[in-house]
Short mmCIF file of C-alpha atoms in Angstrom, two decimals:
data_model
loop_
_atom_site.label_atom_id
_atom_site.label_comp_id
_atom_site.label_asym_id
_atom_site.label_seq_id
_atom_site.Cartn_x
_atom_site.Cartn_y
_atom_site.Cartn_z
CA MET A 1 -8.33 8.72 3.05
CA ILE A 2 -4.70 7.74 3.31
CA LYS A 3 -2.31 10.57 2.90
CA ASP A 4 0.78 8.45 2.17
CA LYS A 5 0.73 7.59 -1.50
CA ASN A 6 3.91 5.36 -1.00
CA ILE A 7 1.72 2.99 1.01
CA ILE A 8 -0.74 2.76 -1.99
CA ASN A 9 2.23 2.38 -4.48
CA LYS A 10 3.56 -0.47 -2.31
CA ALA A 11 0.35 -2.02 -2.40
CA LYS A 12 0.20 -2.17 -6.22
CA ASP A 13 2.80 -5.04 -5.86
CA ILE A 14 0.12 -7.49 -4.51
CA THR A 15 -1.86 -9.42 -7.20
CA ALA A 16 -5.53 -10.65 -6.96
CA ILE A 17 -6.30 -14.18 -6.00
CA SER A 18 -7.33 -16.79 -8.64
CA ASP A 19 -10.83 -18.00 -8.97
CA LYS A 20 -9.85 -21.21 -7.38
CA THR A 21 -8.47 -19.51 -4.11
CA TYR A 22 -11.70 -17.27 -4.24
CA LYS A 23 -13.96 -20.48 -4.29
CA GLU A 24 -11.97 -22.27 -1.72
CA MET A 25 -12.01 -19.31 0.74
CA GLU A 26 -15.77 -18.76 -0.06
CA TYR A 27 -16.65 -22.33 0.48
CA ASN A 28 -14.89 -22.19 3.86
CA LEU A 29 -15.75 -18.66 5.00
CA LYS A 30 -18.14 -19.75 7.95
CA THR A 31 -15.55 -22.31 9.11
CA LEU A 32 -12.85 -19.83 8.97
CA GLU A 33 -14.82 -17.48 10.94
CA ILE A 34 -15.62 -20.05 13.67
CA LEU A 35 -12.09 -21.01 13.83
CA MET A 36 -10.85 -17.50 14.03
CA ASN A 37 -13.03 -16.50 16.92
CA LYS A 38 -12.27 -19.89 18.64
CA GLU A 39 -8.52 -19.17 18.43
CA PHE A 40 -8.50 -15.43 18.99
CA PHE A 41 -10.73 -15.60 22.28
CA LYS A 42 -8.35 -18.00 23.84
CA ARG A 43 -5.89 -15.16 24.20
CA THR A 44 -4.89 -14.05 27.74
CA ASP A 45 -4.50 -10.46 26.69
CA LEU A 46 -8.01 -9.85 25.36
CA ASN A 47 -8.88 -7.05 27.82
CA THR A 48 -5.71 -5.20 26.80
CA LEU A 49 -6.43 -5.65 23.12
CA ILE A 50 -10.22 -5.11 22.93
CA ASN A 51 -11.42 -4.11 26.38
CA ASP A 52 -14.96 -5.47 26.60
CA ASN A 53 -15.83 -5.09 22.91
CA ILE A 54 -16.22 -8.81 22.30
CA GLU A 55 -19.32 -8.64 20.08
CA LEU A 56 -17.67 -5.73 18.08
CA ILE A 57 -14.73 -7.80 17.50
CA LYS A 58 -16.79 -10.90 16.41
CA ASP A 59 -18.41 -8.69 13.95
CA ASN A 60 -15.20 -7.42 12.75
CA HIS A 61 -13.99 -10.72 11.99
CA THR A 62 -17.03 -11.65 9.97
CA ASN A 63 -16.80 -8.46 8.08
CA HIS A 64 -13.04 -8.70 7.57
CA LEU A 65 -13.40 -12.08 6.03
CA ARG A 66 -16.06 -10.96 3.53
CA PHE A 67 -14.22 -7.83 2.83
CA MET A 68 -10.84 -9.46 2.28
CA LEU A 69 -12.37 -12.28 0.18
CA ASN A 70 -13.96 -9.63 -2.12
CA ILE A 71 -10.96 -7.14 -2.16
CA MET A 72 -8.56 -10.04 -2.88
CA LYS A 73 -10.57 -11.07 -5.89
CA ASN A 74 -11.55 -7.69 -7.21
CA TYR A 75 -8.29 -5.97 -6.15
CA ASP A 76 -7.63 -2.19 -6.32
CA PRO A 77 -4.95 -1.07 -4.11
CA GLU A 78 -6.36 2.39 -3.50
CA VAL A 79 -9.71 0.88 -2.36
CA PHE A 80 -7.95 -1.74 -0.17
CA ILE A 81 -5.65 0.78 1.57
CA ASN A 82 -8.42 3.41 2.08
CA VAL A 83 -10.97 1.12 3.49
CA VAL A 84 -8.37 -0.78 5.80
CA SER A 85 -7.17 2.51 7.05
CA TRP A 86 -10.73 3.61 7.68
CA VAL A 87 -11.25 0.43 9.62
CA PHE A 88 -8.05 0.93 11.59
CA ASP A 89 -9.22 4.40 12.58
CA THR A 90 -12.67 3.63 13.42
CA TYR A 91 -11.85 0.66 15.74
CA THR A 92 -9.12 2.55 17.32
CA LYS A 93 -11.51 5.23 18.29
CA ARG A 94 -13.78 2.70 19.78
CA ASP A 95 -11.19 1.72 22.32
CA ILE A 96 -9.55 -1.09 20.37
CA SER A 97 -5.82 -1.24 20.89
CA THR A 98 -3.50 -0.95 17.87
CA ASP A 99 -1.86 -4.06 18.96
CA TYR A 100 -5.19 -5.74 18.19
CA TRP A 101 -4.53 -5.55 14.41
CA TYR A 102 -1.16 -7.61 14.82
CA ALA A 103 -2.99 -10.16 16.84
CA GLN A 104 -5.88 -10.37 14.46
CA LEU A 105 -3.73 -10.56 11.14
CA THR A 106 -1.48 -13.05 12.56
CA THR A 107 -4.27 -15.19 13.70
CA PHE A 108 -6.02 -15.06 10.35
CA LEU A 109 -2.91 -16.11 8.85
CA LYS A 110 -2.53 -19.08 11.11
CA ILE A 111 -6.11 -20.02 10.49
CA TYR A 112 -5.71 -19.88 6.63
CA LYS A 113 -2.29 -21.87 6.72
CA GLU A 114 -3.95 -24.62 8.77
CA ASN A 115 -7.28 -24.86 6.85
CA LEU A 116 -6.82 -23.76 3.19
CA SER A 117 -4.51 -25.36 0.44
CA ASP A 118 -0.99 -24.16 0.13
CA SER A 119 -1.71 -22.73 -3.24
CA SER A 120 -4.47 -20.58 -1.63
CA TYR A 121 -2.53 -19.48 1.34
CA ASN A 122 0.42 -18.49 -0.87
CA GLU A 123 -2.03 -16.23 -2.78
CA ILE A 124 -3.70 -14.69 0.19
CA SER A 125 -0.70 -14.32 2.53
CA PRO A 126 0.79 -11.26 0.59
CA PHE A 127 -2.30 -9.20 1.63
CA TYR A 128 -1.67 -9.98 5.11
CA ASP A 129 2.01 -9.70 5.07
CA PHE A 130 1.58 -6.10 3.64
CA LEU A 131 -0.80 -5.20 6.31
CA LEU A 132 1.45 -6.46 9.12
CA LYS A 133 4.40 -4.41 7.72
CA ASN A 134 2.20 -1.24 7.28
CA TYR A 135 -0.62 -1.25 9.70
CA ARG A 136 0.95 1.07 12.17
CA ASN A 137 1.87 3.65 9.47
CA MET A 138 -1.75 3.28 8.11
CA ILE A 139 -3.08 4.20 11.61
CA LYS A 140 -0.73 7.18 12.02
CA ASP A 141 -1.51 8.45 8.63
CA GLN A 142 -5.25 9.16 9.38
#
C-alpha cells in the first residue's frame, strides 16, 4: 500500500474515460497489445530493461491493457495507485529495471496516439502522464 497520500490526492484530478473511449479501446485491445509488443521488442536496450524476462513482459503488457481499460472506466484513485505501486514493486523484485516503466509507459502512449482517435487519446493520456511523473516516487514509497 502506498504511504504517500499526496500521490493519491494528485490522482484525484484524473477523470474516468467515457463509454465511447472505453468501447474504442476495448474493441482495439488485441491490436494494441500486438503493436505494443512489436514496438517495444525492437528496442536495443531490452537486456538492460528486462533482462531475459521476455514472456513476463509480454504478459505484463497484456495485463496492463486490461487493467488500465477497467480502472480508467471505473476510476478509483486509491485502487489505481495501490495496484500500480504493487505492480512496480513486484516487477522490480523480479529483476526488471525501474527504467522499464518509463519505456513501457511512453511506448503505450505512442501506440495509443497512432491507433486511437484523438478524443480517446486525450482521455487516456492523463493516466499515463500521471504515472510518468510519479512512477519513481511510487516505487520508492513501497
